[in-house]
Coordinates of C-alpha atoms in Angstrom, one line a residue:
Chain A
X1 CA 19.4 -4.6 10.8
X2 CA 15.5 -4.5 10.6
X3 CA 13.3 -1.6 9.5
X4 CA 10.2 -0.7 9.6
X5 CA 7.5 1.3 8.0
X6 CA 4.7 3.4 9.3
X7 CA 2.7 5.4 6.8
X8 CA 0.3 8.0 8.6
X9 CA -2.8 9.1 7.2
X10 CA -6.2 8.9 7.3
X11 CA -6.6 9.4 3.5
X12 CA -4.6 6.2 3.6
X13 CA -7.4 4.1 5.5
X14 CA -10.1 5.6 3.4
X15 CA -8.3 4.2 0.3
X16 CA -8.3 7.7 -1.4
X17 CA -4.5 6.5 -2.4
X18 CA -2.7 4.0 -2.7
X19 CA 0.6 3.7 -0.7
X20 CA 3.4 4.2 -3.1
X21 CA 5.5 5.3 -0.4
X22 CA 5.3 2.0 0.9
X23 CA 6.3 0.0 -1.9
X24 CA 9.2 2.5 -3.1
X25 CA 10.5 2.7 0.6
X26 CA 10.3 -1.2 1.0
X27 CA 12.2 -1.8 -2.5
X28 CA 15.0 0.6 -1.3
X29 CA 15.6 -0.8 1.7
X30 CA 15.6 -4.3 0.4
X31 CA 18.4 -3.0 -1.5
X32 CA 20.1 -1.7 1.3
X33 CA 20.4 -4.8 2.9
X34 CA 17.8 -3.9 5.5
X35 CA 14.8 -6.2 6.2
X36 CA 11.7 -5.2 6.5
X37 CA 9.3 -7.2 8.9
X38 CA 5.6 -4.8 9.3
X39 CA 4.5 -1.9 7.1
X40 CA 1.8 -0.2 9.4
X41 CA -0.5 2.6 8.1
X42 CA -2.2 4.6 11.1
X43 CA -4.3 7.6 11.1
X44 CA -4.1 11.0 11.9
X45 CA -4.7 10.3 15.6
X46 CA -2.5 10.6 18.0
X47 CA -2.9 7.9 20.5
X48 CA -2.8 5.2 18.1
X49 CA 0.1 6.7 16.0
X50 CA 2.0 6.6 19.3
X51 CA 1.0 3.1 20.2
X52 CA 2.4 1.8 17.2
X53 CA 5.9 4.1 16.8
X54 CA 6.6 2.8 20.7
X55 CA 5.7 -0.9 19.1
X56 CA 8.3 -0.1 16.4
X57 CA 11.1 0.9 18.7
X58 CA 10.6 -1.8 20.5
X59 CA 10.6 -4.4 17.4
X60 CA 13.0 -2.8 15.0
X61 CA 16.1 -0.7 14.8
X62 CA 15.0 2.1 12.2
X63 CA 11.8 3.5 11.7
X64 CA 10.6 5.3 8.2
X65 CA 7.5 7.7 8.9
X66 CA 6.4 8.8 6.2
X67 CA 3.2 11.8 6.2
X68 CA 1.7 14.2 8.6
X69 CA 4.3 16.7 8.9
X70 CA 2.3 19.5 7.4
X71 CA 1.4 22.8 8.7
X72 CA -2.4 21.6 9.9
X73 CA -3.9 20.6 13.2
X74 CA -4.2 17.0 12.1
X75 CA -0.2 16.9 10.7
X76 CA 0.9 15.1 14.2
X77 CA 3.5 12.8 12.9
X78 CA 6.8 15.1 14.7
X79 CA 5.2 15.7 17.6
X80 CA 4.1 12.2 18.2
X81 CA 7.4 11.0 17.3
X82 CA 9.6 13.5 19.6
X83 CA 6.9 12.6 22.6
X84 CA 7.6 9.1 21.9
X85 CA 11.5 9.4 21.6
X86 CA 11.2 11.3 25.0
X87 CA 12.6 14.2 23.5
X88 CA 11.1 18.0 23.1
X89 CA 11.0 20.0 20.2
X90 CA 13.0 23.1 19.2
X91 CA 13.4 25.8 16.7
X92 CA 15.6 24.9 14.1
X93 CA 17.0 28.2 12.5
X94 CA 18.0 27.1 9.2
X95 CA 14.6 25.2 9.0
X96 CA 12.8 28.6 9.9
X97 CA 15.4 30.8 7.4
X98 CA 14.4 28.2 4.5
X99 CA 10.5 28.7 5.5
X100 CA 10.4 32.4 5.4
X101 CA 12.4 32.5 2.4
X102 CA 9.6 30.0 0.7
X103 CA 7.1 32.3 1.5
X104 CA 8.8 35.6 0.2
X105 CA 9.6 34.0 -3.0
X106 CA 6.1 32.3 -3.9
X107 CA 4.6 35.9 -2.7
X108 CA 2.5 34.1 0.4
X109 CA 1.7 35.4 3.3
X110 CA 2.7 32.9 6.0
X111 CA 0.4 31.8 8.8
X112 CA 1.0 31.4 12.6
X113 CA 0.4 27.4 11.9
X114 CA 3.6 27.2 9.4
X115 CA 6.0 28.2 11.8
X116 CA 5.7 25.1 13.0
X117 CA 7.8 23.4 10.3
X118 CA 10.6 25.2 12.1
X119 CA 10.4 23.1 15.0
X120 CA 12.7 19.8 15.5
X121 CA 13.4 17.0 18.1
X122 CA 16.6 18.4 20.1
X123 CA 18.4 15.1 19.1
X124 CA 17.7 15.0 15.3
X125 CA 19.5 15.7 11.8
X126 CA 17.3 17.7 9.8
X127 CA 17.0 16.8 6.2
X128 CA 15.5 19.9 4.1
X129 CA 13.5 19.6 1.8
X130 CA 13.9 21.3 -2.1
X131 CA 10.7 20.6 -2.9
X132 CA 7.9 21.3 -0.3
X133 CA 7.8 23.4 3.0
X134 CA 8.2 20.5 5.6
X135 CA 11.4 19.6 6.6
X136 CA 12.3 16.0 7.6
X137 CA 14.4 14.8 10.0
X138 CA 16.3 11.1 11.2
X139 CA 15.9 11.3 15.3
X140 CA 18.7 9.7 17.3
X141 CA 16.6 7.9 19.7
X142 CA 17.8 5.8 22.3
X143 CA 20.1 2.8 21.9
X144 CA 21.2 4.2 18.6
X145 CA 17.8 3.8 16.9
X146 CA 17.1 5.7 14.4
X147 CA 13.3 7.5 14.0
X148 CA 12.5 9.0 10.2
X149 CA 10.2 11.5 9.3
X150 CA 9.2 12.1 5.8
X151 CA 6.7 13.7 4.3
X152 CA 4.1 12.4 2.5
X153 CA 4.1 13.9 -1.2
X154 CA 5.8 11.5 -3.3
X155 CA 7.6 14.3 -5.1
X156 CA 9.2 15.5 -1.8
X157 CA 9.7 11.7 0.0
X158 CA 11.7 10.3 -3.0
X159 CA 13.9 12.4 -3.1
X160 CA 14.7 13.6 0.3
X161 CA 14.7 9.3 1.0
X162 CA 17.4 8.9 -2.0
X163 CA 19.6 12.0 -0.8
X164 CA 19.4 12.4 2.3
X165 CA 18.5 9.0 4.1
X166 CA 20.0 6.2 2.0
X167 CA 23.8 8.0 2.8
X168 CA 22.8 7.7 6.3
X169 CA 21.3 4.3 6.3
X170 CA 24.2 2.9 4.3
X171 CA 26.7 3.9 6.9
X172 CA 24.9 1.9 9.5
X173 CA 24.4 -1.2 7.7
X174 CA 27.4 -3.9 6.5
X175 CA 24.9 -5.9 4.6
X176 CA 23.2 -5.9 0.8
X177 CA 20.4 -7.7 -0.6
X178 CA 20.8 -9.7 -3.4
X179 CA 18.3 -11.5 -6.0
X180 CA 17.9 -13.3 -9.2
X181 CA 14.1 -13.9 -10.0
X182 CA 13.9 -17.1 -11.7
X183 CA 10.6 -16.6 -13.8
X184 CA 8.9 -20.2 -15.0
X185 CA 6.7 -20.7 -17.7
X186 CA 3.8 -23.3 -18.2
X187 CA 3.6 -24.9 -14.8
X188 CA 1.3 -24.5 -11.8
X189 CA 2.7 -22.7 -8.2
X190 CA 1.8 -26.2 -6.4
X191 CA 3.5 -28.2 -9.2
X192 CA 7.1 -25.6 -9.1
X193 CA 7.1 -25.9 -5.2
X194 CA 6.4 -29.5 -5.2
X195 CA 9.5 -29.9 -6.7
X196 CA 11.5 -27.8 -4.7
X197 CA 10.2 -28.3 -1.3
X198 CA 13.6 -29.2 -0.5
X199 CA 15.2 -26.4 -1.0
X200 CA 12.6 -24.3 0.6
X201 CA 12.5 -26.7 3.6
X202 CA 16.4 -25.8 4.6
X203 CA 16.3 -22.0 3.0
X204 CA 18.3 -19.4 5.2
X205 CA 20.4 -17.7 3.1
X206 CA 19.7 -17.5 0.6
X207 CA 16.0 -17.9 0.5
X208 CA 13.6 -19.2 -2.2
X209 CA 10.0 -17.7 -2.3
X210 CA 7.5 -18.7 -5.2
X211 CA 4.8 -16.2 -6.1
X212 CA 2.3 -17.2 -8.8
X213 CA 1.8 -14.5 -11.2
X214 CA -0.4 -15.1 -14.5
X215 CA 0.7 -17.9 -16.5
X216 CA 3.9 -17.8 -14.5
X217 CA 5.6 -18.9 -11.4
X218 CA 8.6 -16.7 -10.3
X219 CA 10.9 -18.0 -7.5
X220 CA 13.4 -15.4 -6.0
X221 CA 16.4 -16.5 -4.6
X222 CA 17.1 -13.8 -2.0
X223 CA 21.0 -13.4 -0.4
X224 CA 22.2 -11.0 2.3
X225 CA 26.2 -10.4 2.9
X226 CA 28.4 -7.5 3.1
X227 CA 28.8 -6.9 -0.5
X228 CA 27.0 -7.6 -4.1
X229 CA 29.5 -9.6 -5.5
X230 CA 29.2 -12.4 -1.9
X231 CA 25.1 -12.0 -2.2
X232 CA 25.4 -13.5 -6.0
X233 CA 28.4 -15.6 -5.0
X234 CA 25.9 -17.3 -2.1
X235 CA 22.6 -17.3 -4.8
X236 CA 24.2 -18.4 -8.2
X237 CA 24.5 -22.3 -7.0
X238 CA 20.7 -22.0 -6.5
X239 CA 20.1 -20.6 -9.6
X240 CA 21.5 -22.9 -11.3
X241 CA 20.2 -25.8 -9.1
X242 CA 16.6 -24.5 -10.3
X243 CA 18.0 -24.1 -13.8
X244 CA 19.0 -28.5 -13.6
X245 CA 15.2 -28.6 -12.2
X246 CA 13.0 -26.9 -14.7
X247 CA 15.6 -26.6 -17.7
X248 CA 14.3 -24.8 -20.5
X249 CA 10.7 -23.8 -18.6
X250 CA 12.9 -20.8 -17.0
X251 CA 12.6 -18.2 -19.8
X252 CA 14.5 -15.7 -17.7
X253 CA 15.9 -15.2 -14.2
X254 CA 16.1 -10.9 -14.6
X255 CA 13.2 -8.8 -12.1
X256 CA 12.8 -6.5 -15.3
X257 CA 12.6 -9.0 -18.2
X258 CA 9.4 -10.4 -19.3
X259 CA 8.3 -13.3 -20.9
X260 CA 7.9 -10.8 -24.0
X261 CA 10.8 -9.1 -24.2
X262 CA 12.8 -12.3 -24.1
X263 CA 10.6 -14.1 -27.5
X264 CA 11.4 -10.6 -29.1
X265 CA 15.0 -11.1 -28.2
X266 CA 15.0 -14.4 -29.6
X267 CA 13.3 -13.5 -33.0
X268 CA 15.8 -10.7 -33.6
X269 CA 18.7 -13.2 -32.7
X270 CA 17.8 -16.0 -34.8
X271 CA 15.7 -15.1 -37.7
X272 CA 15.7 -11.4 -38.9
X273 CA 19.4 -9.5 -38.6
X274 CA 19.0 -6.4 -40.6
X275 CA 15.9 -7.1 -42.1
X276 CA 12.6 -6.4 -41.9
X277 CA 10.6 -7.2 -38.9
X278 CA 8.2 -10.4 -39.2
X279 CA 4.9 -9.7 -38.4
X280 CA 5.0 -12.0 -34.8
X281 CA 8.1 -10.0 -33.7
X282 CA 6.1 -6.5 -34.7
X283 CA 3.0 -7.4 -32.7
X284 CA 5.2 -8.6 -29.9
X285 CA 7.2 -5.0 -30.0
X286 CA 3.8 -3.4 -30.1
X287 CA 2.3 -5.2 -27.0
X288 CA 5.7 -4.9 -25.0
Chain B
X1 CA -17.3 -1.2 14.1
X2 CA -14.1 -1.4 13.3
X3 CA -12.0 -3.4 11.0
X4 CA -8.0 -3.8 10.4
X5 CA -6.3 -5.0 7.5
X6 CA -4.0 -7.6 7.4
X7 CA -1.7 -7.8 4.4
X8 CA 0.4 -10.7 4.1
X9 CA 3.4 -11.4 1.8
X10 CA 6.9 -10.9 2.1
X11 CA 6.6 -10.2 -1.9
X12 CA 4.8 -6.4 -0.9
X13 CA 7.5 -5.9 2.3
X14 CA 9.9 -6.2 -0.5
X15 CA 8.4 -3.5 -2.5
X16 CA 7.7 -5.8 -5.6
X17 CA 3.8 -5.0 -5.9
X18 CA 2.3 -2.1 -4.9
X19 CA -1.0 -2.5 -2.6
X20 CA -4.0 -2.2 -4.6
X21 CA -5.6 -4.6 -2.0
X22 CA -5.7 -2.5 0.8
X23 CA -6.8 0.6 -1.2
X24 CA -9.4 -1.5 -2.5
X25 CA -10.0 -2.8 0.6
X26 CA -10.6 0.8 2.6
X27 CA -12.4 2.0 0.0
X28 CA -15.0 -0.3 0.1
X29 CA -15.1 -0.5 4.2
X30 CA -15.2 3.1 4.4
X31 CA -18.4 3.2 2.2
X32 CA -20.0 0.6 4.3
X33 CA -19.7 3.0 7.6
X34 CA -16.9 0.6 8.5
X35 CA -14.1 2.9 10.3
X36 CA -10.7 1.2 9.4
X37 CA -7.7 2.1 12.2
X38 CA -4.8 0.4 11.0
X39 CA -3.1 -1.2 7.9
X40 CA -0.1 -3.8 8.7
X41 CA 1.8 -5.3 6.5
X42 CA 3.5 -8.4 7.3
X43 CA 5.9 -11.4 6.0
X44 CA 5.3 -15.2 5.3
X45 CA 7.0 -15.5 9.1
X46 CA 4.3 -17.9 11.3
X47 CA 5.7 -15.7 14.3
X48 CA 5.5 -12.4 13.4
X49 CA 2.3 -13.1 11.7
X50 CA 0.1 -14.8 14.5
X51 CA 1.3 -11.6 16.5
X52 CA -0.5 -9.4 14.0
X53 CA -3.7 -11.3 14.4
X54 CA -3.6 -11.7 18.0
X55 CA -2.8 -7.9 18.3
X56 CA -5.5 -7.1 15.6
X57 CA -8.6 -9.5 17.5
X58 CA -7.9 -7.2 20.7
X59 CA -8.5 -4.0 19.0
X60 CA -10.8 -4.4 16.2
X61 CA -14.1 -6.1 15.5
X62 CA -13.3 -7.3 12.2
X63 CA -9.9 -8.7 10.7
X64 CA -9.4 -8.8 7.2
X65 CA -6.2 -10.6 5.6
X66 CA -5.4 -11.2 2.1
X67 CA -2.7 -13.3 0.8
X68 CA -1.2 -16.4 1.5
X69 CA -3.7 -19.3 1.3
X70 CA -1.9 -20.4 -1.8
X71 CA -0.7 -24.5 -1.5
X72 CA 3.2 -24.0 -1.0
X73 CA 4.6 -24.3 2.5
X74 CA 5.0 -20.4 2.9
X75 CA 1.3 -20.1 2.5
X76 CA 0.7 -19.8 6.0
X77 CA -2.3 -17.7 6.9
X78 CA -5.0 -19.8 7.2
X79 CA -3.1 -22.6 9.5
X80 CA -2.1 -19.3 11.9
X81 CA -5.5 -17.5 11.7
X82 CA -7.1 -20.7 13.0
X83 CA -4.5 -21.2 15.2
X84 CA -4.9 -17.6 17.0
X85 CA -8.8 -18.0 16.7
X86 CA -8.4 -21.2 19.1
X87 CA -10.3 -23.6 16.2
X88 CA -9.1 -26.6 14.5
X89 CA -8.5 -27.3 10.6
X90 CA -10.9 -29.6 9.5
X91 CA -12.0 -30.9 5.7
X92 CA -14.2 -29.0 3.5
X93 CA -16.7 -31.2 1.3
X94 CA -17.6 -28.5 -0.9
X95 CA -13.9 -27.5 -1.2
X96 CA -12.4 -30.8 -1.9
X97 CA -15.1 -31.3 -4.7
X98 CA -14.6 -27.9 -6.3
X99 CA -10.3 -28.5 -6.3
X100 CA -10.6 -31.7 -7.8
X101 CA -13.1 -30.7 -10.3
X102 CA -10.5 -27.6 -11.3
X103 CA -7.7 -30.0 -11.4
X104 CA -9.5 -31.8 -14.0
X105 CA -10.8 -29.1 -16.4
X106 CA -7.6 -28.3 -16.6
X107 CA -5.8 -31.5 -16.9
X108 CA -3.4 -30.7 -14.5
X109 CA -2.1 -33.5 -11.7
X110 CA -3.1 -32.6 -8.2
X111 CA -0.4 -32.7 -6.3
X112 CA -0.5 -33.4 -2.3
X113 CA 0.4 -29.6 -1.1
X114 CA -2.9 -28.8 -3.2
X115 CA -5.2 -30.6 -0.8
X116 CA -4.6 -28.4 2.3
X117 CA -6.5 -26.1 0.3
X118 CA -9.9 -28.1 1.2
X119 CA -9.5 -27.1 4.7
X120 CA -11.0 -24.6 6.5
X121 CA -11.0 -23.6 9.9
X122 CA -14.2 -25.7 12.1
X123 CA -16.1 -22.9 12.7
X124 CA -16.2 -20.7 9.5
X125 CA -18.4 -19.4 6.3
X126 CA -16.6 -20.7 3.4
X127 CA -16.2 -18.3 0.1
X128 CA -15.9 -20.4 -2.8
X129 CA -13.7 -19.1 -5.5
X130 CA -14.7 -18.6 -8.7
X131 CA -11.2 -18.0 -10.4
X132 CA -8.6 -19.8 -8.4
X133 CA -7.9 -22.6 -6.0
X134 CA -8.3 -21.3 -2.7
X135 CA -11.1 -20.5 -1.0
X136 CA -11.4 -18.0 1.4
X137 CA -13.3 -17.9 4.1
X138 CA -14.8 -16.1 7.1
X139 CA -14.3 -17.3 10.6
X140 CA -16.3 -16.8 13.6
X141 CA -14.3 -15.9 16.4
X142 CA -14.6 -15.2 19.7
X143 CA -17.2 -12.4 21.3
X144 CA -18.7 -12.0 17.8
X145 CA -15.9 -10.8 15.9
X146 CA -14.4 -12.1 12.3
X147 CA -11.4 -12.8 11.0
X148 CA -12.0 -12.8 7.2
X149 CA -9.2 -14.1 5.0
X150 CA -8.7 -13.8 1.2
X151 CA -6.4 -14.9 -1.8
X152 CA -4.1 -12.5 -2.6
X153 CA -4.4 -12.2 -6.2
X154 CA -6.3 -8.7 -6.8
X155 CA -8.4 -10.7 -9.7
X156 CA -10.0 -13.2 -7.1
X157 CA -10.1 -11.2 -3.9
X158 CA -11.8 -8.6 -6.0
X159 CA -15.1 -10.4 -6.8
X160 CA -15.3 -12.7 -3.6
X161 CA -15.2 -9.3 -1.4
X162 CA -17.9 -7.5 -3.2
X163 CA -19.9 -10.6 -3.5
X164 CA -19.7 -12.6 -0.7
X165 CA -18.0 -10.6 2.4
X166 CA -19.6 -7.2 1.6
X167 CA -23.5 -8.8 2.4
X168 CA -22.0 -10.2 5.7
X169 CA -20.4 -7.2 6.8
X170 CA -23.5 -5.3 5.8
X171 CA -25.4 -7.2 8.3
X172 CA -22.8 -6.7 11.0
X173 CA -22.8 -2.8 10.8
X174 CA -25.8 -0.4 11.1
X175 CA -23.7 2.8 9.8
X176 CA -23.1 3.8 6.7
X177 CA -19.8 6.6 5.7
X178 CA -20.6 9.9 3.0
X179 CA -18.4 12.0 2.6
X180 CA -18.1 15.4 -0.3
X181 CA -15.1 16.3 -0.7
X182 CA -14.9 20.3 -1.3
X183 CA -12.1 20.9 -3.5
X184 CA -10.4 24.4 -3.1
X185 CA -8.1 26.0 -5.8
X186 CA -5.3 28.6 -5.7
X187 CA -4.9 29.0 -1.8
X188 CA -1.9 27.1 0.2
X189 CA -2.8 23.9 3.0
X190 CA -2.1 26.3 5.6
X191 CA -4.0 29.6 4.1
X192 CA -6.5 26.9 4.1
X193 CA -6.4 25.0 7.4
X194 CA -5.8 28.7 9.5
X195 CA -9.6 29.8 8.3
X196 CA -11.3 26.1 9.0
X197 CA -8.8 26.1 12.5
X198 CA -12.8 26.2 14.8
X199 CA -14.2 23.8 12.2
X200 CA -11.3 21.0 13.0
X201 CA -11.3 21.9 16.5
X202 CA -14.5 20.8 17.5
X203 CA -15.5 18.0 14.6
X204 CA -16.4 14.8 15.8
X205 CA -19.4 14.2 13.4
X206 CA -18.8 14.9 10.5
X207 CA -15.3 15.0 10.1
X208 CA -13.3 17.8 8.1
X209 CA -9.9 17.0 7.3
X210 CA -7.7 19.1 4.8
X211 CA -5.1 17.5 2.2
X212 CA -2.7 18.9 0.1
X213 CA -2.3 17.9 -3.6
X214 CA -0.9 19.2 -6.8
X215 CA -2.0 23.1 -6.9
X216 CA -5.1 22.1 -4.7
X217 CA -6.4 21.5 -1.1
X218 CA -9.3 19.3 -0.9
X219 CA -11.6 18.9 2.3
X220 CA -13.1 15.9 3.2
X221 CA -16.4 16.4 5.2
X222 CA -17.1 12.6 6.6
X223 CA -19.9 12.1 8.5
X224 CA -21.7 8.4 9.7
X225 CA -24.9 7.5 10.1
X226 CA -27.7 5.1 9.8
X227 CA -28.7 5.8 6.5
X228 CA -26.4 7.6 3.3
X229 CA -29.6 10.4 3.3
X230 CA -28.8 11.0 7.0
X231 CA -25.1 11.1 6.6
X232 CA -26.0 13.9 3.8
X233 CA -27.8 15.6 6.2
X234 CA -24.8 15.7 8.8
X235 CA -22.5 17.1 6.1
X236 CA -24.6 19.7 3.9
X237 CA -24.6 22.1 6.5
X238 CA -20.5 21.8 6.8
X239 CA -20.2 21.6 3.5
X240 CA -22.3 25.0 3.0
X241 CA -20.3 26.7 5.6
X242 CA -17.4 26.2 3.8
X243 CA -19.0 27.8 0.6
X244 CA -19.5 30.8 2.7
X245 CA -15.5 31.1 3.8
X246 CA -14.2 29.6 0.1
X247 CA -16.7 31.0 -2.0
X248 CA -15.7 30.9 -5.8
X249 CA -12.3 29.0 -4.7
X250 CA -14.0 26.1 -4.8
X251 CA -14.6 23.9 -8.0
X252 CA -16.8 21.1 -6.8
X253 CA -17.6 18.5 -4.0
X254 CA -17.5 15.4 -5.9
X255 CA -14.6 13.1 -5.8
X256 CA -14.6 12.3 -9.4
X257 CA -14.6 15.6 -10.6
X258 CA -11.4 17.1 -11.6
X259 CA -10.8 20.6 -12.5
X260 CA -10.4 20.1 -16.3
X261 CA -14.0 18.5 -16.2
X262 CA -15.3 21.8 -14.6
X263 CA -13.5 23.8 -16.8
X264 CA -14.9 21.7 -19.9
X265 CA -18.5 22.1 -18.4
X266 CA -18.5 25.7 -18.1
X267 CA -17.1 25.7 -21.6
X268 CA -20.0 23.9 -23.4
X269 CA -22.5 25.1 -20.9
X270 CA -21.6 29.1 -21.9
X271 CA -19.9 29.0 -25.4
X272 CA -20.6 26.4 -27.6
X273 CA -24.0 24.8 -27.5
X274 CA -24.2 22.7 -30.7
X275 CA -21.9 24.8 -32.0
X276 CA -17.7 23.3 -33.5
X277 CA -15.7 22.8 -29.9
X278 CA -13.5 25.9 -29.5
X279 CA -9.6 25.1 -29.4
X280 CA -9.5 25.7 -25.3
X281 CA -12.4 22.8 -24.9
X282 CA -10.4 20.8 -27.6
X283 CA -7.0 20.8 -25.7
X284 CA -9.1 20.2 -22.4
X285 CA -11.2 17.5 -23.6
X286 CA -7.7 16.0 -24.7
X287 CA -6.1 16.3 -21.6
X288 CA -9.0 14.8 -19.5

């Protein structure tokens, strides 16, 4: 199951932000088990948003909007969206209950352009939103594709996207992503994949990628199957392939643990139980 | 002019790094008059990734990828962009000098994978780098327009941008962006948006275009022109108008300027000339 990710926004392609969304969105689906092939970012315009959400449902079976489902002229992201799922939009009631009851409570008057947020595709489940006025929604487009619209604050996407969509998502997909990150120390990119062109040459599943990071070289092994415990089952011989390769140069093969943390770990293991720090573990905990 | 940018890593689809290089990227396009469309993220897939570029030289004048002209096997931009550009691979002089040269200094073996980085597509500038391995490079495509590739790592596509493609794109384009950004306090998006509605219905140039943020709405008036004092001119008089409908509700027009550094401002400029900073200035100056 392939997914893909179009961020709307003009503020985008100005580099006023940087795309969060994009990155937290990407990492969740990876751990859904869903692949993610394109991240676009479009502007606020409606032609070329449409080109590339009918691009999308052509390529991929779930698309994640996220922005442009504000109250202003230039929030086009629904309307776009329902257009280009050949659907028309309606009033939701609950959507337009929720709205008014926003507006009572925070003592605002509400304008003509807010109602709206009301409106959904005809063939949609609305997700509402606890923290923010626009609603999102999952559209049930055609050949069981599913279109996503999110809005673009981080503090309403993430978790409206962790509630709401990964349940949904879940349901549709059998698969999970698995990795271990095996993190090198003291050799070159061209050096670690010289030695492991092999491996790369015949990858499937699972995969090996090496990215060069500063002073390190991390390969991640990468698994899909229908469960956690069969992704490690199919990257642990890998692993420990790479582990007969480099040996000790491998300091770790955790995402989260760094070349720091795992010196500190070692000083406290071997040298200073339940007394006082030595001065290379302090600077180390002071740095980490 | 128009440009697209082409990210390309399976490492950012994966949500493992955020993209700095494309904020970077539109920021610094956008301030050389260059309008910027779309954003697309893609995967270390030869496939998926020509498509990109063949899709991106039909609807833009300028193509700028970063990532992937590293020397392992999935570093596959340069080999497709020259592909899709109809040119041939062909040895770099300078390049092979400059490799060998860092492979020394550093008494490192050069491995075999690490010479494919001394070639460059036949018809191309070259942009030597100055802290890595690969070079990037411009090529000169078809009906004027360039696909201009660049390492990944923020910390060399950083300086070779700003040094080396920023004087060729400055020579391409004849417009420069400006843009204030009026920022409006204690009134909702839509309060906002409903008493602008005429001013977003007939821009074209300038540009106003409303965003919500954290207890603020900002407008950004974007006008292009030939020169940054002509742009000014284009967007004073939009700017101005809005003063007339905000009034006091807005704080400033500068991007950098945040409402605790107005607050401090009228603080020193009304209370405390060369006087002990009261306790409101204190907490505000600690804050900002």
């Amino acid at each position: 199951m392939t997914a893909e990710i179009i961020c709307v926004g003009t503020e985008i392609l100005l580099g006023n932000i940087v795309n969060t969304n994009a990155a937290y969105l990407s990492e969740r689906l990876a751990s859904l088990g869903i692949s993610v092939f394109f991240e676009t970012t479009v502007g606020d315009n409606p032609e070329r948003l449409e080109n590339v959400i009918r691009q999308g449902l052509e390529r991929s079976d779930i698309l994640i909007l996220s922005g442009g489902l504000g109250p202003t002229k230039d929030d086009l992201t629904k309307e776009i969206a329902t257009k280009a799922c050949g659907q028309e939009l309606v009033e939701d009631e609950e959507a337009l209950r929720r709205l008014k009851e926003y507006f009572a409570r925070s003592h605002r008057n509400m304008t003509e352009n807010n109602l709206k947020q009301a409106l959904v595709p005809e063939d949609c489940t609305v997700l509402y939103n606890e923290n923010g006025t626009a609603p999102g929604m999952v559209i049930h487009a055609k050949e069981g594709k599913k279109v996503v619209l999110l809005p673009g604050p981080p503090n309403e996407l993430l978790p409206m996207f962790h509630d709401q969509v990964e349940p949904i998502i879940k349901e549709l997909s059998s698969e999970v992503l698995y990795s271990d990150v095996v993190k090198i120390d003291c050799m070159g990119e061209s050096r670690v994949a010289a030695e492991i062109e092999d491996l790369i040459e015949k990858q499937t599943n699972p995969t090996v990628a090496p990215y060069a990071k500063l002073g390190e070289v991390h390969l991640r092994v990468t698994a899909k199957a229908v469960s956690e415990d069969e992704a490690k089952k199919l990257v642990t011989p890998i692993t420990e392939e790479l582990y007969r390769r480099f040996g000790h140069k491998i300091f770790t093969t955790k995402e989260d643990e760094t070349l720091e943390d795992v010196v500190v770990d070692m000083l406290s293991k071997h040298h200073i139980r339940s007394q006082q720090q030595n001065p290379v573990q302090q600077e180390c905990l002071q740095q980490g």
